[in-house]
Short mmCIF file of C-alpha atoms and ligand atoms in Angstrom, two decimals:
data_model
loop_
_atom_site.label_atom_id
_atom_site.label_comp_id
_atom_site.label_asym_id
_atom_site.label_seq_id
_atom_site.Cartn_x
_atom_site.Cartn_y
_atom_site.Cartn_z
CA MET A 1297 207.35 199.27 40.47
CA ALA A 1298 207.47 196.58 37.60
CA PHE A 1299 209.29 196.78 34.67
CA THR A 1300 207.90 197.62 31.60
CA ALA A 1301 209.01 196.56 28.10
CA SER A 1302 210.90 200.23 26.81
CA LYS A 1303 208.81 203.46 25.07
CA GLY A 1304 208.34 202.56 21.15
CA THR A 1305 209.33 198.34 21.86
CA PHE A 1306 206.54 195.50 22.54
CA ASP A 1307 206.83 192.05 23.10
CA VAL A 1308 205.52 189.62 20.65
CA ILE A 1309 203.56 186.58 22.59
CA PRO A 1310 201.18 184.18 21.71
CA GLY A 1311 197.94 184.98 21.28
CA LEU A 1312 195.22 185.96 18.45
CA ASP A 1313 194.08 189.04 19.89
CA ARG A 1314 196.59 190.96 19.80
CA ASP A 1315 198.01 193.06 17.27
CA PHE A 1316 200.99 191.10 16.73
CA GLY A 1317 200.57 187.45 18.03
CA SER A 1318 203.42 186.01 18.24
CA GLU A 1319 202.64 182.49 15.68
CA GLN A 1320 201.08 184.74 13.03
CA TRP A 1321 204.30 187.26 13.05
CA ARG A 1322 206.74 184.53 12.12
CA ARG A 1323 204.67 183.10 10.18
CA VAL A 1324 203.96 186.55 8.23
CA VAL A 1325 207.68 186.91 8.04
CA ASP A 1326 208.07 183.04 6.47
CA LEU A 1327 205.27 183.69 4.28
CA LEU A 1328 206.88 187.49 2.79
CA THR A 1329 209.88 185.83 2.03
CA GLN A 1330 208.99 182.67 0.32
CA PRO A 1331 209.05 184.09 -3.08
CA ALA A 1332 212.65 185.02 -2.76
CA ARG A 1333 213.57 181.92 -1.56
CA LEU A 1334 212.06 180.62 -4.71
CA ALA A 1335 214.04 182.71 -6.63
CA ALA A 1336 217.82 182.17 -5.28
CA TYR A 1337 218.13 184.17 -2.90
CA GLY A 1338 220.04 183.13 0.36
CA TYR A 1339 219.53 184.15 4.06
CA ILE A 1340 222.01 186.69 5.40
CA GLU A 1341 222.35 187.46 9.39
CA THR A 1342 224.32 190.42 10.45
CA PRO A 1343 225.74 191.84 14.40
CA ILE A 1344 222.99 194.05 15.72
CA PHE A 1345 225.26 196.97 15.52
CA GLU A 1346 228.21 197.89 13.61
CA ASP A 1347 230.48 200.63 13.49
CA THR A 1348 228.54 203.99 13.80
CA ALA A 1349 230.68 205.12 10.78
CA LEU A 1350 229.19 202.52 8.17
CA PHE A 1351 225.49 204.31 8.49
CA HIS A 1352 226.98 207.50 8.81
CA ARG A 1353 228.77 207.17 5.09
CA GLY A 1354 226.34 204.42 4.10
CA VAL A 1355 222.90 205.94 4.96
CA GLY A 1356 223.93 209.48 4.52
CA GLU A 1357 223.94 212.45 7.36
CA SER A 1358 221.05 213.96 5.87
CA THR A 1359 218.49 211.64 6.11
CA ASP A 1360 216.77 211.56 9.75
CA VAL A 1361 217.81 208.02 10.66
CA VAL A 1362 220.77 209.27 10.79
CA SER A 1363 220.93 212.96 12.19
CA LYS A 1364 218.47 212.36 14.82
CA GLU A 1365 217.20 208.24 15.05
CA MET A 1366 220.25 206.53 15.80
CA PHE A 1367 220.76 204.24 18.91
CA THR A 1368 224.41 205.34 19.01
CA PHE A 1369 226.85 203.89 22.32
CA THR A 1370 230.35 204.14 23.00
CA ASP A 1371 231.75 200.57 23.72
CA ARG A 1372 234.39 199.27 26.43
CA GLY A 1373 237.30 200.27 24.15
CA GLU A 1374 235.87 203.62 23.18
CA ARG A 1375 234.70 202.57 19.46
CA SER A 1376 231.05 204.23 18.44
CA LEU A 1377 228.68 201.58 17.94
CA THR A 1378 225.50 202.06 16.36
CA LEU A 1379 221.97 199.54 16.49
CA ARG A 1380 220.90 199.18 12.96
CA PRO A 1381 218.73 201.41 11.62
CA GLU A 1382 218.40 199.16 8.47
CA MET A 1383 219.95 196.40 6.77
CA THR A 1384 221.74 197.33 3.52
CA ALA A 1385 224.71 199.11 4.28
CA SER A 1386 225.64 196.00 6.78
CA VAL A 1387 224.47 193.43 3.70
CA VAL A 1388 226.92 195.62 1.26
CA ARG A 1389 229.73 195.59 4.15
CA ALA A 1390 229.26 192.24 4.78
CA VAL A 1391 229.41 190.78 0.83
CA ASN A 1392 232.42 193.04 0.19
CA GLU A 1393 234.08 191.16 3.78
CA HIS A 1394 233.47 188.07 2.16
CA SER A 1395 233.95 188.72 -1.36
CA LEU A 1396 230.75 187.50 -2.09
CA HIS A 1397 230.86 189.30 -5.63
CA ARG A 1398 233.59 187.71 -6.66
CA GLY A 1399 231.19 184.61 -7.15
CA GLN A 1400 228.55 183.92 -8.94
CA LEU A 1401 226.84 187.31 -9.72
CA PRO A 1402 224.19 188.77 -9.43
CA VAL A 1403 224.63 188.09 -5.19
CA LYS A 1404 220.82 187.60 -3.95
CA LEU A 1405 219.77 187.52 -0.31
CA TRP A 1406 217.12 187.62 2.32
CA TYR A 1407 217.65 188.82 6.15
CA ALA A 1408 214.39 189.46 8.08
CA GLY A 1409 215.01 190.93 11.60
CA ALA A 1410 215.12 193.75 13.91
CA MET A 1411 216.08 197.37 13.06
CA PHE A 1412 216.20 200.30 15.68
CA ARG A 1413 215.32 203.99 15.38
CA ALA A 1414 214.94 206.49 17.53
CA GLU A 1415 211.27 207.96 16.40
CA ARG A 1416 208.63 209.34 18.57
CA PRO A 1417 206.17 206.15 18.91
CA GLN A 1418 203.34 205.84 17.75
CA ALA A 1419 200.97 203.61 15.32
CA GLY A 1420 203.29 201.60 12.91
CA ARG A 1421 205.87 203.24 14.45
CA TYR A 1422 208.20 201.73 16.81
CA ARG A 1423 211.73 202.27 18.11
CA GLN A 1424 212.59 198.32 17.25
CA PHE A 1425 210.82 196.70 14.93
CA THR A 1426 211.29 194.01 12.26
CA GLN A 1427 212.30 194.40 8.90
CA VAL A 1428 212.01 191.38 6.00
CA GLY A 1429 213.78 192.27 2.91
CA ILE A 1430 215.90 191.32 -0.27
CA GLU A 1431 219.37 192.51 -1.80
CA ALA A 1432 220.52 191.51 -5.29
CA LEU A 1433 224.28 192.62 -5.94
CA GLY A 1434 226.34 193.08 -8.05
CA VAL A 1435 224.81 193.23 -12.00
CA ASP A 1436 222.99 196.45 -13.67
CA ASP A 1437 220.34 194.75 -15.13
CA ALA A 1438 216.71 196.22 -15.43
CA ALA A 1439 214.99 193.15 -15.29
CA LEU A 1440 216.31 192.59 -12.29
CA ASP A 1441 214.91 195.54 -10.77
CA ALA A 1442 211.58 194.04 -12.10
CA GLU A 1443 212.27 190.81 -10.45
CA VAL A 1444 213.29 192.69 -7.27
CA ILE A 1445 209.89 194.54 -7.41
CA ALA A 1446 207.56 191.38 -8.50
CA LEU A 1447 209.33 189.29 -5.74
CA GLY A 1448 207.80 191.91 -3.79
CA VAL A 1449 204.60 191.47 -5.15
CA ARG A 1450 204.37 188.09 -4.49
CA ALA A 1451 205.23 188.60 -0.82
CA PHE A 1452 202.10 190.44 -0.54
CA ALA A 1453 200.62 188.05 -2.46
CA ALA A 1454 201.76 185.58 -0.21
CA VAL A 1455 200.30 187.04 3.47
CA GLY A 1456 197.09 187.71 1.48
CA LEU A 1457 197.30 191.64 1.09
CA PRO A 1458 194.78 192.81 -1.33
CA HIS A 1459 194.84 197.00 -1.94
CA VAL A 1460 198.49 197.63 -1.69
CA GLN A 1461 199.34 200.00 -4.17
CA LEU A 1462 203.26 199.97 -5.85
CA LEU A 1463 204.73 203.38 -6.54
CA LEU A 1464 207.17 203.46 -8.80
CA ASN A 1465 209.94 206.94 -9.81
CA SER A 1466 213.62 206.95 -11.11
CA MET A 1467 215.75 208.93 -8.69
CA GLY A 1468 218.42 209.32 -11.85
CA ASP A 1469 221.58 209.11 -11.42
CA ALA A 1470 225.62 210.67 -10.81
CA ASN A 1471 224.98 211.76 -14.47
CA CYS A 1472 221.36 213.68 -14.08
CA ARG A 1473 220.61 214.22 -10.51
CA PRO A 1474 223.06 216.99 -9.59
CA ALA A 1475 221.32 218.88 -12.13
CA TYR A 1476 218.24 218.55 -10.95
CA THR A 1477 219.14 218.52 -7.87
CA GLU A 1478 220.14 222.32 -8.66
CA LEU A 1479 217.23 223.21 -9.98
CA LEU A 1480 215.07 221.80 -7.18
CA ARG A 1481 217.38 223.71 -4.71
CA SER A 1482 216.62 227.41 -6.83
CA TYR A 1483 213.14 226.57 -6.49
CA LEU A 1484 213.04 225.41 -3.19
CA ARG A 1485 214.97 228.79 -1.90
CA ASP A 1486 212.01 230.89 -4.00
CA ASN A 1487 209.34 229.49 -3.08
CA LEU A 1488 209.43 228.22 0.53
CA PRO A 1489 206.50 229.67 3.27
CA SER A 1490 209.35 230.33 5.79
CA PRO A 1491 212.09 227.46 5.83
CA ASN A 1492 212.82 226.22 9.60
CA ALA A 1493 216.40 225.48 10.60
CA GLU A 1494 215.50 221.67 9.79
CA THR A 1495 214.49 222.88 6.31
CA LEU A 1496 217.79 224.98 5.47
CA ARG A 1497 219.55 222.20 6.23
CA ARG A 1498 218.51 219.82 4.14
CA LEU A 1499 218.18 222.34 1.37
CA GLU A 1500 221.99 222.72 1.48
CA LEU A 1501 222.53 218.98 2.36
CA ASN A 1502 220.10 217.27 0.24
CA PRO A 1503 216.52 218.93 -1.04
CA LEU A 1504 215.75 216.00 -2.57
CA ARG A 1505 214.37 215.26 1.25
CA ILE A 1506 212.06 218.11 1.12
CA LEU A 1507 209.80 216.26 -1.36
CA ASP A 1508 209.19 214.19 1.78
CA ASP A 1509 208.10 216.69 3.94
CA LYS A 1510 204.50 215.53 4.63
CA ARG A 1511 203.44 219.11 6.62
CA ALA A 1512 200.33 220.71 5.32
CA ASP A 1513 201.59 223.69 4.64
CA MET A 1514 204.38 222.59 2.24
CA ALA A 1515 202.22 220.47 0.03
CA ASP A 1516 201.62 223.24 -2.34
CA VAL A 1517 205.58 224.20 -2.51
CA ILE A 1518 205.94 220.76 -3.27
CA ALA A 1519 203.10 220.44 -5.62
CA GLY A 1520 204.70 222.90 -7.67
CA ALA A 1521 208.46 221.90 -7.66
CA PRO A 1522 209.99 220.35 -10.91
CA ILE A 1523 209.99 216.62 -11.47
CA LEU A 1524 212.76 214.13 -12.19
CA ALA A 1525 211.72 212.53 -14.83
CA ASP A 1526 212.14 215.49 -16.71
CA SER A 1527 215.70 216.24 -16.07
CA LEU A 1528 216.68 212.59 -16.30
CA CYS A 1529 219.73 212.27 -19.07
CA ASP A 1530 219.02 209.34 -21.82
CA GLU A 1531 220.01 206.52 -20.33
CA CYS A 1532 218.30 206.68 -16.64
CA ARG A 1533 215.61 207.13 -19.21
CA ALA A 1534 215.87 204.24 -21.40
CA TYR A 1535 216.74 202.02 -18.14
CA ASP A 1536 213.07 203.19 -16.24
CA ALA A 1537 211.10 202.72 -19.83
CA ALA A 1538 212.67 199.28 -19.70
CA VAL A 1539 212.06 198.43 -15.37
CA ARG A 1540 208.28 199.53 -17.04
CA GLY A 1541 208.38 197.32 -20.08
CA HIS A 1542 209.12 194.29 -17.79
CA LEU A 1543 206.55 194.87 -15.02
CA ASP A 1544 204.11 195.28 -17.71
CA ASP A 1545 205.03 192.14 -19.31
CA LEU A 1546 204.58 190.33 -15.36
CA GLU A 1547 201.00 192.26 -15.96
CA ILE A 1548 202.15 194.64 -12.66
CA ALA A 1549 200.18 197.73 -12.11
CA TYR A 1550 202.00 200.38 -10.74
CA VAL A 1551 201.74 204.35 -10.38
CA ASP A 1552 203.99 206.74 -11.86
CA ALA A 1553 205.08 209.27 -8.43
CA PRO A 1554 207.11 211.42 -9.87
CA ARG A 1555 207.48 212.81 -6.33
CA LEU A 1556 208.22 209.27 -4.33
CA VAL A 1557 211.96 210.03 -2.82
CA ARG A 1558 213.36 207.71 -0.62
CA GLY A 1559 214.45 208.91 3.09
CA LEU A 1560 217.72 207.29 2.61
CA ASP A 1561 220.83 208.78 0.51
CA TYR A 1562 222.40 206.54 -1.85
CA TYR A 1563 219.08 205.60 -4.06
CA ARG A 1564 219.49 205.80 -7.42
CA ARG A 1565 217.23 204.97 -10.63
CA THR A 1566 214.58 202.69 -9.54
CA THR A 1567 212.84 203.60 -6.85
CA PHE A 1568 209.62 202.28 -5.80
CA GLU A 1569 207.15 202.03 -2.12
CA PHE A 1570 204.79 199.98 -1.83
CA GLN A 1571 201.88 201.47 0.74
CA HIS A 1572 198.61 200.43 2.11
CA GLY A 1573 195.68 202.97 2.11
CA LEU A 1574 194.14 201.43 5.93
CA LEU A 1575 197.02 202.37 7.83
CA GLY A 1576 196.61 206.38 8.14
CA ALA A 1577 199.85 208.40 8.18
CA GLN A 1578 201.89 205.16 8.13
CA ASN A 1579 201.29 204.24 5.07
CA ALA A 1580 204.31 202.97 3.34
CA VAL A 1581 204.74 198.80 4.23
CA GLY A 1582 207.49 198.60 2.76
CA GLY A 1583 209.87 199.68 -0.08
CA GLY A 1584 213.50 200.25 -1.83
CA GLY A 1585 215.08 200.91 -4.71
CA ARG A 1586 218.78 200.76 -6.85
CA TYR A 1587 221.69 201.73 -4.27
CA ASP A 1588 224.45 201.97 -7.19
CA GLY A 1589 227.00 204.28 -4.94
CA LEU A 1590 226.28 202.54 -1.74
CA SER A 1591 229.60 199.83 -1.87
CA GLU A 1592 231.92 202.12 -2.84
CA SER A 1593 230.61 205.38 -0.28
CA ILE A 1594 231.22 202.41 2.63
CA GLY A 1595 234.77 201.65 1.33
CA GLY A 1596 233.91 198.91 -0.79
CA ASP A 1597 234.16 197.63 -4.84
CA PRO A 1598 231.85 199.23 -6.87
CA LEU A 1599 229.07 197.14 -6.68
CA PRO A 1600 225.44 198.22 -7.76
CA GLY A 1601 222.45 196.98 -6.26
CA ILE A 1602 219.00 196.78 -5.28
CA GLY A 1603 216.78 195.50 -2.86
CA TRP A 1604 213.10 196.71 -0.61
CA ALA A 1605 212.91 196.10 3.25
CA PHE A 1606 209.17 195.61 4.36
CA GLY A 1607 207.79 196.45 8.21
CA VAL A 1608 206.66 193.46 9.33
CA GLU A 1609 204.69 195.18 12.15
CA ARG A 1610 203.11 197.60 9.57
CA ILE A 1611 201.72 194.91 7.58
CA LEU A 1612 200.57 192.74 10.66
CA LEU A 1613 198.66 195.79 11.30
CA ALA A 1614 197.42 195.82 7.96
CA LEU A 1615 196.13 192.79 7.37
CA LYS A 1616 193.90 193.12 10.74
CA ALA A 1617 192.77 196.44 8.95
CA GLU A 1618 191.62 194.24 6.12
CA ALA A 1619 190.46 191.33 8.60
CA VAL A 1620 192.92 188.65 6.81
CA ALA A 1621 193.20 185.54 8.89
CA ILE A 1622 196.73 184.31 8.73
CA ASP A 1623 196.37 180.58 9.31
CA VAL A 1624 199.24 179.47 11.73
CA ALA A 1625 199.65 175.37 12.89
CA PRO A 1626 197.41 174.93 16.01
CA ARG A 1627 199.51 175.10 19.33
CA CYS A 1628 197.91 171.75 20.61
CA GLU A 1629 195.59 169.23 18.95
CA VAL A 1630 195.50 166.81 21.99
CA TYR A 1631 195.16 167.13 25.36
CA VAL A 1632 195.60 164.55 27.87
CA VAL A 1633 193.64 164.86 31.52
CA PRO A 1634 195.22 162.20 33.82
CA LEU A 1635 192.95 161.57 37.32
CA GLY A 1636 194.95 159.69 39.86
CA ALA A 1637 198.85 158.73 40.16
CA ALA A 1638 199.02 155.54 37.62
CA ALA A 1639 197.16 158.06 35.14
CA LYS A 1640 199.68 160.96 35.64
CA LYS A 1641 202.89 158.63 34.94
CA ALA A 1642 200.41 157.14 31.63
CA ALA A 1643 199.71 160.65 30.38
CA VAL A 1644 203.50 161.84 30.37
CA ARG A 1645 204.64 159.11 27.88
CA TYR A 1646 201.01 159.20 25.72
CA VAL A 1647 201.84 163.16 25.09
CA ASP A 1648 206.13 162.25 24.35
CA ALA A 1649 204.64 159.42 21.68
CA LEU A 1650 202.38 162.11 20.37
CA ARG A 1651 204.50 164.50 19.87
CA GLY A 1652 207.16 162.18 18.31
CA LEU A 1653 204.49 160.86 15.64
CA GLY A 1654 204.18 165.00 14.81
CA ILE A 1655 200.99 165.58 17.14
CA ALA A 1656 200.79 168.94 18.97
CA ALA A 1657 199.94 166.83 22.62
CA ASP A 1658 200.17 168.60 25.80
CA MET A 1659 198.47 167.65 29.57
CA ALA A 1660 197.18 168.75 32.67
CA TYR A 1661 199.94 169.44 35.15
CA GLY A 1662 199.25 169.93 38.93
CA ASP A 1663 196.55 167.75 40.22
CA ARG A 1664 193.89 170.07 38.81
CA GLY A 1665 190.94 167.24 39.21
CA LEU A 1666 188.54 166.97 36.40
CA LYS A 1667 186.44 170.26 36.19
CA GLY A 1668 189.73 172.50 36.07
CA ALA A 1669 191.51 169.65 34.37
CA MET A 1670 188.44 170.29 31.64
CA LYS A 1671 189.37 174.07 31.66
CA GLY A 1672 192.66 173.32 30.61
CA ALA A 1673 191.91 171.68 27.81
CA ASP A 1674 189.41 174.03 26.27
CA ARG A 1675 191.93 177.31 27.06
CA SER A 1676 194.53 174.67 24.82
CA GLY A 1677 192.38 175.12 22.00
CA ALA A 1678 192.70 171.37 21.45
CA ARG A 1679 190.33 169.18 19.26
CA LEU A 1680 190.60 165.87 21.11
CA ALA A 1681 190.79 165.65 25.24
CA LEU A 1682 191.89 162.25 26.36
CA ILE A 1683 190.44 161.92 29.88
CA LEU A 1684 192.28 159.39 31.09
CA GLY A 1685 191.88 157.75 35.10
CA ASP A 1686 193.34 154.74 36.79
CA ARG A 1687 190.58 152.44 36.39
CA ASP A 1688 190.38 153.07 32.68
CA LEU A 1689 194.09 152.17 32.41
CA ALA A 1690 193.43 148.78 33.88
CA ALA A 1691 190.05 148.51 31.72
CA GLY A 1692 192.76 149.31 28.44
CA GLU A 1693 190.32 151.76 27.37
CA ALA A 1694 189.75 155.53 28.30
CA PRO A 1695 187.07 158.39 26.38
CA LEU A 1696 188.44 160.51 23.84
CA LYS A 1697 186.35 163.62 23.60
CA ASN A 1698 185.94 165.73 20.88
CA LEU A 1699 185.95 168.85 22.06
CA THR A 1700 184.08 171.06 19.49
CA THR A 1701 180.84 168.62 19.54
CA GLY A 1702 180.97 167.14 23.11
CA GLU A 1703 180.89 163.53 22.07
CA GLN A 1704 182.75 161.19 23.71
CA SER A 1705 184.22 157.69 22.10
CA PRO A 1706 186.37 155.22 23.68
CA VAL A 1707 189.89 154.86 22.74
CA SER A 1708 191.81 151.52 23.11
CA LEU A 1709 195.18 152.61 25.20
CA ASP A 1710 196.99 149.61 23.82
CA ASP A 1711 199.00 151.68 21.38
CA ALA A 1712 197.28 154.74 22.25
CA ALA A 1713 199.26 157.35 21.02
CA ALA A 1714 198.35 155.47 17.42
CA HIS A 1715 194.79 155.33 17.81
CA ILE A 1716 194.46 159.04 19.27
CA ALA A 1717 196.27 160.01 15.49
CA ALA A 1718 194.00 157.94 13.68
CA ALA A 1719 191.26 159.54 15.38
CA LEU A 1720 192.23 162.96 14.67
CA HIS A 1721 192.77 162.02 11.22
CA ASP A 1722 189.52 160.62 10.90
CA LEU A 1723 188.39 164.51 11.93
CA SER A 1724 190.04 166.33 9.12
P1 AMP B 2235 212.86 202.23 5.30
O1 AMP B 2235 213.96 201.38 5.60
O2 AMP B 2235 212.58 203.79 6.25
O3 AMP B 2235 212.75 202.41 3.97
O4 AMP B 2235 211.73 201.44 5.78
C1 AMP B 2235 211.20 200.37 4.98
C2 AMP B 2235 209.82 199.52 5.61
O5 AMP B 2235 209.86 199.44 6.87
C3 AMP B 2235 208.62 200.60 5.77
O6 AMP B 2235 208.18 200.81 4.55
C4 AMP B 2235 208.11 200.12 7.33
O7 AMP B 2235 207.01 199.33 6.77
C5 AMP B 2235 208.86 200.15 7.82
N1 AMP B 2235 209.50 200.81 8.76
C6 AMP B 2235 210.33 201.76 9.24
N2 AMP B 2235 210.68 202.19 10.14
C7 AMP B 2235 209.21 202.14 10.67
C8 AMP B 2235 209.31 202.15 12.77
N3 AMP B 2235 209.86 202.82 13.05
N4 AMP B 2235 208.13 201.71 13.16
C9 AMP B 2235 207.58 200.70 12.22
N5 AMP B 2235 207.98 200.38 10.80
C10 AMP B 2235 208.72 200.86 10.34
#
């Protein structure tokens, strides 16, 4: 039996007819991260696997990600390692490891890469998926929160995705959240219909997670739950107002989402999510927030931070649902069809010369004959095809066919690449 990609994973291969054509996929990653690059964020790559304890401490035991979804394995030295389920813990580890926070603050970083979660696969939910994200560390400043959110808004604008809604909330901090957590816990204890073991576990570990429960029979209980906004301390309230003030100045629209909680334990104060209306259940295209306690919880220096992570595949699905085209450079602009041994030798030189001029070029290999080779020309997506016979070589010129109109005109083979480049230029 032939092998197929593992459950919940997929290949990213060329082709516009797929959900994730590889050129579009790369271009979307590029576009989403462009705004951050214009805001002085530097690129970071971290290893795909880390010490399992990093995620236990950095993401949190009460999260589904840690309790149910990690790909964990033991290496030959009996160390427990885990394929990263998200990047923030890794980035904060790296910042501490390299003392980046002893230099210019905030430390601003962006990333793009594969994440791994053993979830039940469905549309928009995979076991290996791609996140792009940014993190800004070392400074506690509402203006920075606004910058991070604004770069997210700009990222969606850069890919041309309308109808993305920004939901905003404050999760409070170590000062005011414990009292709210207690209030919520006692409300849930009194009001939960018939909690299962999982809900009871959450109730003890982190009752805020229950607000995230999407099951229908939970909706009423959640709707009636006390909200954090009513319990915020003065500092958190002022911080939240300052963030909103900056967003208003930037004319960024947001929806107040008092029950928005993030699945990961370390979030503090500013918390947000970007949702897209056409994606059904998996409507979160990105999310983020402030995570001031994370660095210390993984043994690092006290280091406030804020960031977001976007799901590239979900964004591609949203682009498809909105019929937004992602323009990518053509894979082939000029196709050379050699008919004969001498012509083939010349064709090899011509395509190389065209590529040297920065023009995407390809040729027919395998001595297919005119008909087969012209089929190849059509499939290549090229705009021009040079049809080159041995006799043309002797004559010093060969027909150049416009594959869109079917028109043919002779082109000089004396410095053929330059002449073809000029013909291509005339087309645009
Ligand atoms: P999170 O790290 O859970 O806050 O997720 C950030 C973003 O990553 C989400 O808004 C999704 O767009 C995306 N994402 C999370 N989990 C998955 C998954 N299993 N498959 C595809 N995308 C995901």
